[in-house]
Each structure stands twice: as C-alpha cells, then as structure tokens.
mmCIF file of N, CA and C and ligand atoms in Angstrom:
data_model
loop_
_atom_site.group_PDB
_atom_site.id
_atom_site.type_symbol
_atom_site.label_atom_id
_atom_site.label_comp_id
_atom_site.label_asym_id
_atom_site.label_seq_id
_atom_site.Cartn_x
_atom_site.Cartn_y
_atom_site.Cartn_z
ATOM 1 N N THR A 1 0.850 -1.216 0.000
ATOM 2 C CA THR A 1 0.000 0.000 0.000
ATOM 3 C C THR A 1 0.872 1.248 0.000
ATOM 4 N N GLU A 2 0.277 2.324 -0.468
ATOM 5 C CA GLU A 2 0.999 3.574 -0.677
ATOM 6 C C GLU A 2 0.681 4.565 0.455
ATOM 7 N N ARG A 3 1.617 5.513 0.654
ATOM 8 C CA ARG A 3 1.393 6.575 1.646
ATOM 9 C C ARG A 3 1.553 7.942 1.003
ATOM 10 N N THR A 4 0.808 8.915 1.488
ATOM 11 C CA THR A 4 0.925 10.277 0.987
ATOM 12 C C THR A 4 0.833 11.259 2.143
ATOM 13 N N LEU A 5 1.370 12.450 1.932
ATOM 14 C CA LEU A 5 1.336 13.487 2.967
ATOM 15 C C LEU A 5 0.177 14.425 2.669
ATOM 16 N N SER A 6 -0.630 14.640 3.682
ATOM 17 C CA SER A 6 -1.773 15.549 3.579
ATOM 18 C C SER A 6 -1.608 16.655 4.612
ATOM 19 N N ILE A 7 -2.047 17.855 4.260
ATOM 20 C CA ILE A 7 -2.096 18.947 5.243
ATOM 21 C C ILE A 7 -3.485 19.569 5.200
ATOM 22 N N ILE A 8 -4.109 19.655 6.359
ATOM 23 C CA ILE A 8 -5.340 20.444 6.487
ATOM 24 C C ILE A 8 -4.878 21.869 6.791
ATOM 25 N N LYS A 9 -5.208 22.794 5.898
ATOM 26 C CA LYS A 9 -4.629 24.138 5.914
ATOM 27 C C LYS A 9 -5.339 25.062 6.913
ATOM 28 N N PRO A 10 -4.715 26.230 7.219
ATOM 29 C CA PRO A 10 -5.257 27.127 8.253
ATOM 30 C C PRO A 10 -6.696 27.598 8.019
ATOM 31 N N ASP A 11 -7.113 27.772 6.764
ATOM 32 C CA ASP A 11 -8.497 28.223 6.544
ATOM 33 C C ASP A 11 -9.491 27.182 7.066
ATOM 34 N N ALA A 12 -9.101 25.900 6.987
ATOM 35 C CA ALA A 12 -9.987 24.817 7.417
ATOM 36 C C ALA A 12 -9.930 24.596 8.934
ATOM 37 N N THR A 13 -8.728 24.657 9.529
ATOM 38 C CA THR A 13 -8.659 24.469 10.990
ATOM 39 C C THR A 13 -9.396 25.629 11.686
ATOM 40 N N LYS A 14 -9.279 26.819 11.119
ATOM 41 C CA LYS A 14 -9.941 28.004 11.662
ATOM 42 C C LYS A 14 -11.454 27.821 11.728
ATOM 43 N N ARG A 15 -11.994 27.153 10.701
ATOM 44 C CA ARG A 15 -13.451 26.959 10.628
ATOM 45 C C ARG A 15 -13.894 25.625 11.237
ATOM 46 N N ASN A 16 -12.964 24.972 11.989
ATOM 47 C CA ASN A 16 -13.305 23.756 12.738
ATOM 48 C C ASN A 16 -13.750 22.604 11.824
ATOM 49 N N LEU A 17 -13.054 22.444 10.688
ATOM 50 C CA LEU A 17 -13.453 21.460 9.680
ATOM 51 C C LEU A 17 -12.596 20.200 9.680
ATOM 52 N N THR A 18 -11.684 20.063 10.657
ATOM 53 C CA THR A 18 -10.768 18.916 10.661
ATOM 54 C C THR A 18 -11.514 17.574 10.603
ATOM 55 N N GLY A 19 -12.526 17.430 11.422
ATOM 56 C CA GLY A 19 -13.272 16.166 11.479
ATOM 57 C C GLY A 19 -14.000 15.870 10.184
ATOM 58 N N LYS A 20 -14.642 16.895 9.617
ATOM 59 C CA LYS A 20 -15.388 16.693 8.362
ATOM 60 C C LYS A 20 -14.443 16.309 7.225
ATOM 61 N N ILE A 21 -13.260 16.916 7.206
ATOM 62 C CA ILE A 21 -12.284 16.582 6.166
ATOM 63 C C ILE A 21 -11.750 15.170 6.380
ATOM 64 N N ASN A 22 -11.450 14.819 7.626
ATOM 65 C CA ASN A 22 -10.977 13.458 7.900
ATOM 66 C C ASN A 22 -12.028 12.413 7.521
ATOM 67 N N ALA A 23 -13.293 12.730 7.714
ATOM 68 C CA ALA A 23 -14.360 11.793 7.332
ATOM 69 C C ALA A 23 -14.331 11.541 5.824
ATOM 70 N N LYS A 24 -14.043 12.579 5.036
ATOM 71 C CA LYS A 24 -13.942 12.408 3.571
ATOM 72 C C LYS A 24 -12.814 11.435 3.225
ATOM 73 N N PHE A 25 -11.672 11.589 3.906
ATOM 74 C CA PHE A 25 -10.549 10.677 3.650
ATOM 75 C C PHE A 25 -10.940 9.246 4.014
ATOM 76 N N GLU A 26 -11.484 9.084 5.200
ATOM 77 C CA GLU A 26 -11.807 7.732 5.679
ATOM 78 C C GLU A 26 -12.905 7.092 4.834
ATOM 79 N N ASP A 27 -13.890 7.879 4.435
ATOM 80 C CA ASP A 27 -14.960 7.341 3.580
ATOM 81 C C ASP A 27 -14.419 6.863 2.237
ATOM 82 N N ALA A 28 -13.317 7.477 1.785
ATOM 83 C CA ALA A 28 -12.706 7.079 0.508
ATOM 84 C C ALA A 28 -11.757 5.890 0.677
ATOM 85 N N GLY A 29 -11.630 5.380 1.891
ATOM 86 C CA GLY A 29 -10.781 4.207 2.120
ATOM 87 C C GLY A 29 -9.342 4.555 2.483
ATOM 88 N N LEU A 30 -9.085 5.840 2.726
ATOM 89 C CA LEU A 30 -7.741 6.241 3.162
ATOM 90 C C LEU A 30 -7.669 6.133 4.689
ATOM 91 N N ARG A 31 -6.555 5.585 5.168
ATOM 92 C CA ARG A 31 -6.358 5.383 6.606
ATOM 93 C C ARG A 31 -5.404 6.452 7.118
ATOM 94 N N ILE A 32 -5.760 7.128 8.214
ATOM 95 C CA ILE A 32 -4.897 8.164 8.794
ATOM 96 C C ILE A 32 -3.916 7.462 9.727
ATOM 97 N N VAL A 33 -2.668 7.275 9.257
ATOM 98 C CA VAL A 33 -1.704 6.478 10.026
ATOM 99 C C VAL A 33 -0.732 7.341 10.829
ATOM 100 N N ALA A 34 -0.825 8.671 10.663
ATOM 101 C CA ALA A 34 -0.082 9.628 11.493
ATOM 102 C C ALA A 34 -0.804 10.958 11.386
ATOM 103 N N GLN A 35 -0.773 11.723 12.478
ATOM 104 C CA GLN A 35 -1.462 13.017 12.440
ATOM 105 C C GLN A 35 -0.954 13.907 13.566
ATOM 106 N N LYS A 36 -0.661 15.164 13.244
ATOM 107 C CA LYS A 36 -0.361 16.123 14.303
ATOM 108 C C LYS A 36 -0.732 17.540 13.896
ATOM 109 N N ARG A 37 -1.096 18.326 14.929
ATOM 110 C CA ARG A 37 -1.473 19.715 14.714
ATOM 111 C C ARG A 37 -0.270 20.574 15.062
ATOM 112 N N LEU A 38 0.063 21.517 14.195
ATOM 113 C CA LEU A 38 1.188 22.399 14.479
ATOM 114 C C LEU A 38 0.984 23.750 13.807
ATOM 115 N N HIS A 39 1.699 24.744 14.314
ATOM 116 C CA HIS A 39 1.613 26.084 13.745
ATOM 117 C C HIS A 39 2.974 26.384 13.121
ATOM 118 N N LEU A 40 3.052 26.345 11.796
ATOM 119 C CA LEU A 40 4.317 26.556 11.097
ATOM 120 C C LEU A 40 4.737 28.020 11.195
ATOM 121 N N THR A 41 6.049 28.234 11.250
ATOM 122 C CA THR A 41 6.554 29.595 11.046
ATOM 123 C C THR A 41 6.544 29.854 9.540
ATOM 124 N N LYS A 42 6.668 31.121 9.154
ATOM 125 C CA LYS A 42 6.705 31.436 7.729
ATOM 126 C C LYS A 42 7.927 30.777 7.069
ATOM 127 N N ALA A 43 9.033 30.722 7.811
ATOM 128 C CA ALA A 43 10.248 30.095 7.271
ATOM 129 C C ALA A 43 10.031 28.596 7.031
ATOM 130 N N GLN A 44 9.353 27.932 7.950
ATOM 131 C CA GLN A 44 9.071 26.505 7.773
ATOM 132 C C GLN A 44 8.132 26.269 6.582
ATOM 133 N N ALA A 45 7.113 27.123 6.462
ATOM 134 C CA ALA A 45 6.195 27.022 5.322
ATOM 135 C C ALA A 45 6.971 27.243 4.019
ATOM 136 N N GLY A 46 7.894 28.200 4.048
ATOM 137 C CA GLY A 46 8.710 28.490 2.872
ATOM 138 C C GLY A 46 9.565 27.313 2.463
ATOM 139 N N LYS A 47 10.081 26.603 3.459
ATOM 140 C CA LYS A 47 10.901 25.429 3.175
ATOM 141 C C LYS A 47 10.033 24.311 2.579
ATOM 142 N N PHE A 48 8.869 24.114 3.160
ATOM 143 C CA PHE A 48 7.979 23.062 2.655
ATOM 144 C C PHE A 48 7.577 23.329 1.205
ATOM 145 N N TYR A 49 7.281 24.584 0.880
ATOM 146 C CA TYR A 49 6.812 24.953 -0.461
ATOM 147 C C TYR A 49 7.935 25.505 -1.353
ATOM 148 N N GLU A 50 9.170 25.146 -1.031
ATOM 149 C CA GLU A 50 10.339 25.623 -1.778
ATOM 150 C C GLU A 50 10.209 25.458 -3.303
ATOM 151 N N VAL A 51 9.567 24.369 -3.751
ATOM 152 C CA VAL A 51 9.408 24.134 -5.203
ATOM 153 C C VAL A 51 8.625 25.252 -5.890
ATOM 154 N N HIS A 52 7.845 25.981 -5.102
ATOM 155 C CA HIS A 52 7.043 27.070 -5.677
ATOM 156 C C HIS A 52 7.712 28.438 -5.506
ATOM 157 N N ALA A 53 8.982 28.457 -5.106
ATOM 158 C CA ALA A 53 9.653 29.721 -4.757
ATOM 159 C C ALA A 53 9.609 30.772 -5.861
ATOM 160 N N GLU A 54 9.575 30.324 -7.123
ATOM 161 C CA GLU A 54 9.574 31.287 -8.235
ATOM 162 C C GLU A 54 8.170 31.710 -8.661
ATOM 163 N N ARG A 55 7.150 31.075 -8.081
ATOM 164 C CA ARG A 55 5.780 31.410 -8.480
ATOM 165 C C ARG A 55 5.377 32.750 -7.856
ATOM 166 N N PRO A 56 4.537 33.523 -8.576
ATOM 167 C CA PRO A 56 4.170 34.863 -8.096
ATOM 168 C C PRO A 56 3.422 34.857 -6.755
ATOM 169 N N PHE A 57 2.761 33.725 -6.434
ATOM 170 C CA PHE A 57 1.968 33.670 -5.210
ATOM 171 C C PHE A 57 2.741 33.083 -4.024
ATOM 172 N N TYR A 58 4.041 32.833 -4.200
ATOM 173 C CA TYR A 58 4.836 32.147 -3.161
ATOM 174 C C TYR A 58 4.762 32.835 -1.791
ATOM 175 N N ASP A 59 4.983 34.148 -1.772
ATOM 176 C CA ASP A 59 5.007 34.863 -0.496
ATOM 177 C C ASP A 59 3.640 34.795 0.198
ATOM 178 N N GLU A 60 2.599 35.004 -0.597
ATOM 179 C CA GLU A 60 1.218 34.938 -0.090
ATOM 180 C C GLU A 60 0.913 33.539 0.460
ATOM 181 N N LEU A 61 1.382 32.522 -0.263
ATOM 182 C CA LEU A 61 1.168 31.131 0.137
ATOM 183 C C LEU A 61 1.846 30.835 1.475
ATOM 184 N N CYS A 62 3.088 31.288 1.638
ATOM 185 C CA CYS A 62 3.826 31.033 2.884
ATOM 186 C C CYS A 62 3.197 31.790 4.052
ATOM 187 N N GLU A 63 2.798 33.012 3.785
ATOM 188 C CA GLU A 63 2.117 33.842 4.786
ATOM 189 C C GLU A 63 0.841 33.126 5.262
ATOM 190 N N PHE A 64 0.078 32.653 4.315
ATOM 191 C CA PHE A 64 -1.181 31.941 4.622
ATOM 192 C C PHE A 64 -0.922 30.667 5.423
ATOM 193 N N MET A 65 0.058 29.864 4.998
ATOM 194 C CA MET A 65 0.306 28.588 5.669
ATOM 195 C C MET A 65 0.810 28.773 7.096
ATOM 196 N N ALA A 66 1.324 29.987 7.402
ATOM 197 C CA ALA A 66 1.802 30.288 8.755
ATOM 198 C C ALA A 66 0.767 31.107 9.534
ATOM 199 N N SER A 67 -0.411 31.318 8.961
ATOM 200 C CA SER A 67 -1.405 32.213 9.574
ATOM 201 C C SER A 67 -2.221 31.558 10.677
ATOM 202 N N GLY A 68 -2.082 30.253 10.846
ATOM 203 C CA GLY A 68 -2.841 29.548 11.878
ATOM 204 C C GLY A 68 -2.410 28.097 11.919
ATOM 205 N N PRO A 69 -3.043 27.307 12.786
ATOM 206 C CA PRO A 69 -2.664 25.898 12.902
ATOM 207 C C PRO A 69 -2.949 25.114 11.622
ATOM 208 N N VAL A 70 -2.124 24.096 11.386
ATOM 209 C CA VAL A 70 -2.387 23.126 10.321
ATOM 210 C C VAL A 70 -2.423 21.742 10.972
ATOM 211 N N VAL A 71 -2.991 20.781 10.273
ATOM 212 C CA VAL A 71 -2.916 19.389 10.702
ATOM 213 C C VAL A 71 -2.192 18.617 9.604
ATOM 214 N N ALA A 72 -0.998 18.137 9.950
ATOM 215 C CA ALA A 72 -0.220 17.333 9.010
ATOM 216 C C ALA A 72 -0.564 15.877 9.262
ATOM 217 N N GLN A 73 -0.697 15.116 8.191
ATOM 218 C CA GLN A 73 -1.100 13.719 8.361
ATOM 219 C C GLN A 73 -0.529 12.838 7.251
ATOM 220 N N VAL A 74 -0.374 11.576 7.579
ATOM 221 C CA VAL A 74 0.013 10.583 6.575
ATOM 222 C C VAL A 74 -1.213 9.719 6.299
ATOM 223 N N LEU A 75 -1.587 9.648 5.023
ATOM 224 C CA LEU A 75 -2.723 8.828 4.609
ATOM 225 C C LEU A 75 -2.194 7.592 3.893
ATOM 226 N N GLU A 76 -2.766 6.449 4.210
ATOM 227 C CA GLU A 76 -2.307 5.182 3.645
ATOM 228 C C GLU A 76 -3.454 4.454 2.953
ATOM 229 N N GLY A 77 -3.135 3.821 1.846
ATOM 230 C CA GLY A 77 -4.145 3.022 1.149
ATOM 231 C C GLY A 77 -3.671 2.663 -0.238
ATOM 232 N N GLU A 78 -4.456 1.847 -0.906
ATOM 233 C CA GLU A 78 -4.196 1.470 -2.297
ATOM 234 C C GLU A 78 -4.232 2.735 -3.160
ATOM 235 N N GLY A 79 -3.149 3.044 -3.860
ATOM 236 C CA GLY A 79 -3.128 4.232 -4.724
ATOM 237 C C GLY A 79 -3.423 5.513 -3.962
ATOM 238 N N ALA A 80 -2.873 5.636 -2.750
ATOM 239 C CA ALA A 80 -3.224 6.737 -1.845
ATOM 240 C C ALA A 80 -2.957 8.133 -2.431
ATOM 241 N N ILE A 81 -1.899 8.273 -3.199
ATOM 242 C CA ILE A 81 -1.547 9.600 -3.728
ATOM 243 C C ILE A 81 -2.644 10.105 -4.669
ATOM 244 N N ALA A 82 -2.998 9.286 -5.629
ATOM 245 C CA ALA A 82 -4.036 9.662 -6.600
ATOM 246 C C ALA A 82 -5.404 9.743 -5.942
ATOM 247 N N LYS A 83 -5.689 8.800 -5.068
ATOM 248 C CA LYS A 83 -6.990 8.796 -4.404
ATOM 249 C C LYS A 83 -7.175 10.053 -3.569
ATOM 250 N N ASN A 84 -6.115 10.439 -2.845
ATOM 251 C CA ASN A 84 -6.215 11.658 -2.031
ATOM 252 C C ASN A 84 -6.478 12.874 -2.908
ATOM 253 N N ARG A 85 -5.774 12.963 -4.029
ATOM 254 C CA ARG A 85 -5.959 14.130 -4.907
ATOM 255 C C ARG A 85 -7.372 14.156 -5.513
ATOM 256 N N GLU A 86 -7.909 12.951 -5.723
ATOM 257 C CA GLU A 86 -9.283 12.861 -6.216
ATOM 258 C C GLU A 86 -10.267 13.396 -5.157
ATOM 259 N N VAL A 87 -10.064 12.996 -3.915
ATOM 260 C CA VAL A 87 -10.949 13.435 -2.831
ATOM 261 C C VAL A 87 -10.796 14.938 -2.568
ATOM 262 N N MET A 88 -9.554 15.464 -2.759
ATOM 263 C CA MET A 88 -9.306 16.899 -2.563
ATOM 264 C C MET A 88 -10.042 17.744 -3.598
ATOM 265 N N GLY A 89 -10.019 17.316 -4.857
ATOM 266 C CA GLY A 89 -10.582 18.106 -5.947
ATOM 267 C C GLY A 89 -9.568 19.089 -6.505
ATOM 268 N N ALA A 90 -9.953 19.787 -7.570
ATOM 269 C CA ALA A 90 -9.049 20.711 -8.259
ATOM 270 C C ALA A 90 -8.565 21.830 -7.341
ATOM 271 N N THR A 91 -7.363 22.342 -7.626
ATOM 272 C CA THR A 91 -6.739 23.411 -6.832
ATOM 273 C C THR A 91 -7.690 24.586 -6.625
ATOM 274 N N ASN A 92 -8.331 25.016 -7.713
ATOM 275 C CA ASN A 92 -9.291 26.118 -7.632
ATOM 276 C C ASN A 92 -10.687 25.545 -7.336
ATOM 277 N N PRO A 93 -11.275 25.908 -6.206
ATOM 278 C CA PRO A 93 -12.570 25.313 -5.835
ATOM 279 C C PRO A 93 -13.647 25.524 -6.898
ATOM 280 N N ALA A 94 -13.500 26.570 -7.703
ATOM 281 C CA ALA A 94 -14.473 26.817 -8.775
ATOM 282 C C ALA A 94 -14.442 25.694 -9.818
ATOM 283 N N ASP A 95 -13.308 25.004 -9.920
ATOM 284 C CA ASP A 95 -13.161 23.903 -10.889
ATOM 285 C C ASP A 95 -13.314 22.528 -10.238
ATOM 286 N N ALA A 96 -13.475 22.476 -8.928
ATOM 287 C CA ALA A 96 -13.477 21.195 -8.209
ATOM 288 C C ALA A 96 -14.807 20.461 -8.380
ATOM 289 N N ALA A 97 -14.721 19.159 -8.590
ATOM 290 C CA ALA A 97 -15.917 18.326 -8.784
ATOM 291 C C ALA A 97 -16.776 18.305 -7.514
ATOM 292 N N ALA A 98 -18.068 18.180 -7.712
ATOM 293 C CA ALA A 98 -19.020 18.115 -6.598
ATOM 294 C C ALA A 98 -18.644 16.988 -5.643
ATOM 295 N N GLY A 99 -18.767 17.252 -4.357
ATOM 296 C CA GLY A 99 -18.484 16.225 -3.360
ATOM 297 C C GLY A 99 -17.043 16.208 -2.890
ATOM 298 N N THR A 100 -16.149 16.885 -3.620
ATOM 299 C CA THR A 100 -14.752 16.913 -3.191
ATOM 300 C C THR A 100 -14.587 17.907 -2.032
ATOM 301 N N ILE A 101 -13.472 17.765 -1.314
ATOM 302 C CA ILE A 101 -13.202 18.640 -0.163
ATOM 303 C C ILE A 101 -13.157 20.099 -0.597
ATOM 304 N N ARG A 102 -12.449 20.358 -1.695
ATOM 305 C CA ARG A 102 -12.325 21.764 -2.107
ATOM 306 C C ARG A 102 -13.651 22.329 -2.612
ATOM 307 N N ALA A 103 -14.460 21.517 -3.296
ATOM 308 C CA ALA A 103 -15.773 21.998 -3.736
ATOM 309 C C ALA A 103 -16.621 22.376 -2.518
ATOM 310 N N GLU A 104 -16.552 21.559 -1.482
ATOM 311 C CA GLU A 104 -17.421 21.805 -0.324
ATOM 312 C C GLU A 104 -16.886 22.845 0.647
ATOM 313 N N PHE A 105 -15.550 22.918 0.784
ATOM 314 C CA PHE A 105 -15.012 23.710 1.890
ATOM 315 C C PHE A 105 -14.063 24.844 1.499
ATOM 316 N N ALA A 106 -13.383 24.756 0.353
ATOM 317 C CA ALA A 106 -12.343 25.746 0.058
ATOM 318 C C ALA A 106 -12.939 27.127 -0.186
ATOM 319 N N GLU A 107 -12.160 28.150 0.171
ATOM 320 C CA GLU A 107 -12.638 29.529 0.053
ATOM 321 C C GLU A 107 -12.138 30.208 -1.218
ATOM 322 N N SER A 108 -10.962 29.796 -1.702
ATOM 323 C CA SER A 108 -10.377 30.415 -2.892
ATOM 324 C C SER A 108 -9.247 29.515 -3.394
ATOM 325 N N VAL A 109 -8.634 29.886 -4.523
ATOM 326 C CA VAL A 109 -7.529 29.083 -5.071
ATOM 327 C C VAL A 109 -6.346 29.042 -4.095
ATOM 328 N N GLY A 110 -6.174 30.069 -3.302
ATOM 329 C CA GLY A 110 -5.090 30.097 -2.318
ATOM 330 C C GLY A 110 -5.495 29.386 -1.040
ATOM 331 N N GLU A 111 -6.641 29.785 -0.503
ATOM 332 C CA GLU A 111 -7.119 29.225 0.766
ATOM 333 C C GLU A 111 -8.026 28.045 0.448
ATOM 334 N N ASN A 112 -7.364 26.944 0.056
ATOM 335 C CA ASN A 112 -8.119 25.819 -0.504
ATOM 336 C C ASN A 112 -8.107 24.573 0.381
ATOM 337 N N SER A 113 -8.005 24.795 1.691
ATOM 338 C CA SER A 113 -8.317 23.804 2.737
ATOM 339 C C SER A 113 -7.398 22.603 2.905
ATOM 340 N N VAL A 114 -6.796 22.093 1.826
ATOM 341 C CA VAL A 114 -5.953 20.902 1.938
ATOM 342 C C VAL A 114 -4.773 20.943 0.980
ATOM 343 N N HIS A 115 -3.733 20.243 1.365
ATOM 344 C CA HIS A 115 -2.592 19.946 0.490
ATOM 345 C C HIS A 115 -2.472 18.436 0.380
ATOM 346 N N GLY A 116 -2.037 17.953 -0.774
ATOM 347 C CA GLY A 116 -1.723 16.535 -0.921
ATOM 348 C C GLY A 116 -0.526 16.357 -1.830
ATOM 349 N N SER A 117 0.364 15.448 -1.482
ATOM 350 C CA SER A 117 1.544 15.176 -2.322
ATOM 351 C C SER A 117 1.097 14.822 -3.731
ATOM 352 N N ASP A 118 1.948 15.161 -4.726
ATOM 353 C CA ASP A 118 1.538 14.946 -6.122
ATOM 354 C C ASP A 118 2.228 13.775 -6.815
ATOM 355 N N ALA A 119 3.181 13.106 -6.164
ATOM 356 C CA ALA A 119 3.885 11.977 -6.795
ATOM 357 C C ALA A 119 4.609 11.176 -5.708
ATOM 358 N N ALA A 120 5.064 9.980 -6.063
ATOM 359 C CA ALA A 120 5.697 9.092 -5.080
ATOM 360 C C ALA A 120 6.927 9.736 -4.434
ATOM 361 N N GLU A 121 7.758 10.372 -5.253
ATOM 362 C CA GLU A 121 8.996 10.958 -4.733
ATOM 363 C C GLU A 121 8.714 12.118 -3.775
ATOM 364 N N THR A 122 7.763 13.012 -4.169
ATOM 365 C CA THR A 122 7.429 14.141 -3.298
ATOM 366 C C THR A 122 6.715 13.656 -2.040
ATOM 367 N N ALA A 123 5.912 12.600 -2.145
ATOM 368 C CA ALA A 123 5.239 12.059 -0.963
ATOM 369 C C ALA A 123 6.275 11.630 0.076
ATOM 370 N N LYS A 124 7.303 10.940 -0.392
ATOM 371 C CA LYS A 124 8.353 10.461 0.497
ATOM 372 C C LYS A 124 9.055 11.631 1.200
ATOM 373 N N GLU A 125 9.418 12.639 0.412
ATOM 374 C CA GLU A 125 10.090 13.821 0.974
ATOM 375 C C GLU A 125 9.199 14.572 1.945
ATOM 376 N N GLU A 126 7.938 14.752 1.562
ATOM 377 C CA GLU A 126 7.014 15.536 2.383
ATOM 378 C C GLU A 126 6.669 14.808 3.677
ATOM 379 N N ILE A 127 6.543 13.477 3.623
ATOM 380 C CA ILE A 127 6.272 12.720 4.850
ATOM 381 C C ILE A 127 7.431 12.893 5.822
ATOM 382 N N SER A 128 8.661 12.807 5.320
ATOM 383 C CA SER A 128 9.807 12.917 6.240
ATOM 384 C C SER A 128 10.050 14.359 6.675
ATOM 385 N N PHE A 129 9.461 15.336 5.982
ATOM 386 C CA PHE A 129 9.519 16.727 6.454
ATOM 387 C C PHE A 129 8.795 16.848 7.804
ATOM 388 N N PHE A 130 7.698 16.124 7.971
ATOM 389 C CA PHE A 130 6.860 16.255 9.174
ATOM 390 C C PHE A 130 6.994 15.116 10.180
ATOM 391 N N PHE A 131 7.304 13.899 9.715
ATOM 392 C CA PHE A 131 7.201 12.743 10.603
ATOM 393 C C PHE A 131 8.461 11.879 10.594
ATOM 394 N N SER A 132 8.767 11.306 11.764
ATOM 395 C CA SER A 132 9.786 10.266 11.851
ATOM 396 C C SER A 132 9.077 8.919 11.683
ATOM 397 N N GLY A 133 9.837 7.890 11.390
ATOM 398 C CA GLY A 133 9.263 6.556 11.204
ATOM 399 C C GLY A 133 8.447 6.099 12.409
ATOM 400 N N LEU A 134 8.926 6.454 13.604
ATOM 401 C CA LEU A 134 8.255 6.041 14.838
ATOM 402 C C LEU A 134 6.849 6.617 14.988
ATOM 403 N N GLU A 135 6.618 7.747 14.325
ATOM 404 C CA GLU A 135 5.327 8.434 14.473
ATOM 405 C C GLU A 135 4.264 7.935 13.495
ATOM 406 N N ILE A 136 4.657 7.028 12.600
ATOM 407 C CA ILE A 136 3.722 6.527 11.599
ATOM 408 C C ILE A 136 3.352 5.099 11.976
ATOM 409 N N VAL A 137 2.069 4.905 12.270
ATOM 410 C CA VAL A 137 1.614 3.608 12.764
ATOM 411 C C VAL A 137 0.557 3.049 11.809
ATOM 412 N N GLY A 138 0.958 2.140 10.964
ATOM 413 C CA GLY A 138 0.066 1.606 9.935
ATOM 414 C C GLY A 138 -0.826 0.491 10.467
HETATM 415 P P1 GTP B 201 -1.222 21.479 -3.055
HETATM 416 O O1 GTP B 201 -1.778 20.150 -2.732
HETATM 417 O O2 GTP B 201 -1.423 22.486 -1.945
HETATM 418 O O3 GTP B 201 0.191 21.428 -3.575
HETATM 419 O O4 GTP B 201 -2.170 22.017 -4.227
HETATM 420 P P2 GTP B 201 -2.091 21.728 -5.757
HETATM 421 O O5 GTP B 201 -1.069 20.687 -6.078
HETATM 422 O O6 GTP B 201 -3.496 21.494 -6.192
HETATM 423 O O7 GTP B 201 -1.620 23.139 -6.333
HETATM 424 P P3 GTP B 201 -0.140 23.673 -6.673
HETATM 425 O O8 GTP B 201 0.892 22.697 -6.244
HETATM 426 O O9 GTP B 201 -0.161 24.131 -8.089
HETATM 427 O O10 GTP B 201 -0.066 24.971 -5.758
HETATM 428 C C1 GTP B 201 0.257 24.841 -4.379
HETATM 429 C C2 GTP B 201 -0.645 25.730 -3.571
HETATM 430 O O11 GTP B 201 -0.367 27.082 -3.887
HETATM 431 C C3 GTP B 201 -2.159 25.585 -3.853
HETATM 432 O O12 GTP B 201 -2.777 24.556 -3.145
HETATM 433 C C4 GTP B 201 -2.679 26.924 -3.386
HETATM 434 O O13 GTP B 201 -2.836 26.966 -1.973
HETATM 435 C C5 GTP B 201 -1.552 27.863 -3.774
HETATM 436 N N1 GTP B 201 -1.832 28.489 -5.066
HETATM 437 C C6 GTP B 201 -1.820 27.911 -6.291
HETATM 438 N N2 GTP B 201 -2.147 28.798 -7.242
HETATM 439 C C7 GTP B 201 -2.372 29.969 -6.589
HETATM 440 C C8 GTP B 201 -2.729 31.290 -7.003
HETATM 441 O O14 GTP B 201 -2.938 31.564 -8.188
HETATM 442 N N3 GTP B 201 -2.862 32.235 -6.017
HETATM 443 C C9 GTP B 201 -2.638 31.957 -4.705
HETATM 444 N N4 GTP B 201 -2.766 32.922 -3.780
HETATM 445 N N5 GTP B 201 -2.285 30.738 -4.273
HETATM 446 C C10 GTP B 201 -2.168 29.768 -5.199
HETATM 447 MG MG1 MG B 202 0.992 20.736 -5.392
#
C-alpha cells in the first residue's frame, strides 16, 4: 500500500473542519496512520513549499500557511496519492468536482483547505519533512 502526505490548511482548521475533512478521507478508504497539529513559522512554510519559490503567489502562500494551525497527516491506502488528490478536488474550488473537499469547503484558489503530495517521490520527501518513522503507525 501507498502513503501520501496531507495537510489540512489554516483556513480549514480556523473553521473547525478537521473532522469533516478526515471523514472524507476515511470514507474514501484512506487510513490516517499519522497526524499532528502544528503552527508553522513562515520560514518553515517556505521550506515546505520551496518548489514554488519562483511562483508569483509564493510569499502569499507562505504567509497563509503560517497564519494559523495546520494538521499534518500521513494517509495510507491502495493508490493513496491519486486517491487523495481525487478526494481533494481541483486546486481552484471553482473547478473542483461536486463532493470533493475543495468543492465543499475551500474559500479560494489560495485558501483551498488541503494539500496533498503529487507523486511518489514528493510524498516520500514531504512525509519525512513532518514525521519520523516512529510516528507513523500503519
Ligand atoms: P497542493 O496540494 O497544496 O500542492 O495544491 P495543488 O497541487 O493542487 O496546487 P499547486 O501545487 O499548483 O499549488 C500549491 C498551492 O499554492 C495551492 O494549493 C494553493 O494553496 C496555492 N496556489 C496555487 N495557485 C495559486 C494562485 O494563483 N494564487 C494563490 N494565492 N495561491 C495559489
Ligand atoms: Mg501541489
């Protein structure tokens, strides 16, 4: 089985949506095998999103990710990376399919409630950014 890194973003923790979002993951057959709530500094958010450093929205993105608590989690399941992205929906909630997390909860293309790794290699890197092996219990 595959693992992916998920983040419930500050816009969602602020609106007390952690449980509703986790229910979407679990209903889709994804298992939450690690989870913690933390408040990133802007520098930590910048490091996590380093791949986007040249994008025009980078500063805004880092500011947002440090604006409140996040919940970092490892999701496990068959095809977890793709399945998670399916449950999340498109980056822009206006384009997200009905029933997806972003269609139901996201506020804008920036404040879009969740992050999910986009490939096997990034999943591995992103999981180890937040968790040690001991903290992941499958
Ligand atoms: P992640 O799972 O968060 O990586 O989302 P994604 O893979 O669907 O989108 P992408 O990797 O292209 O962008 C990363 C994040 O940057 C998005 O989730 C948004 O929070 C933010 N972002 C993307 N495009 C824009 C934009 O045009 N404006 C702003 N403010 N933020 C954006
Ligand atoms: Mg991405």
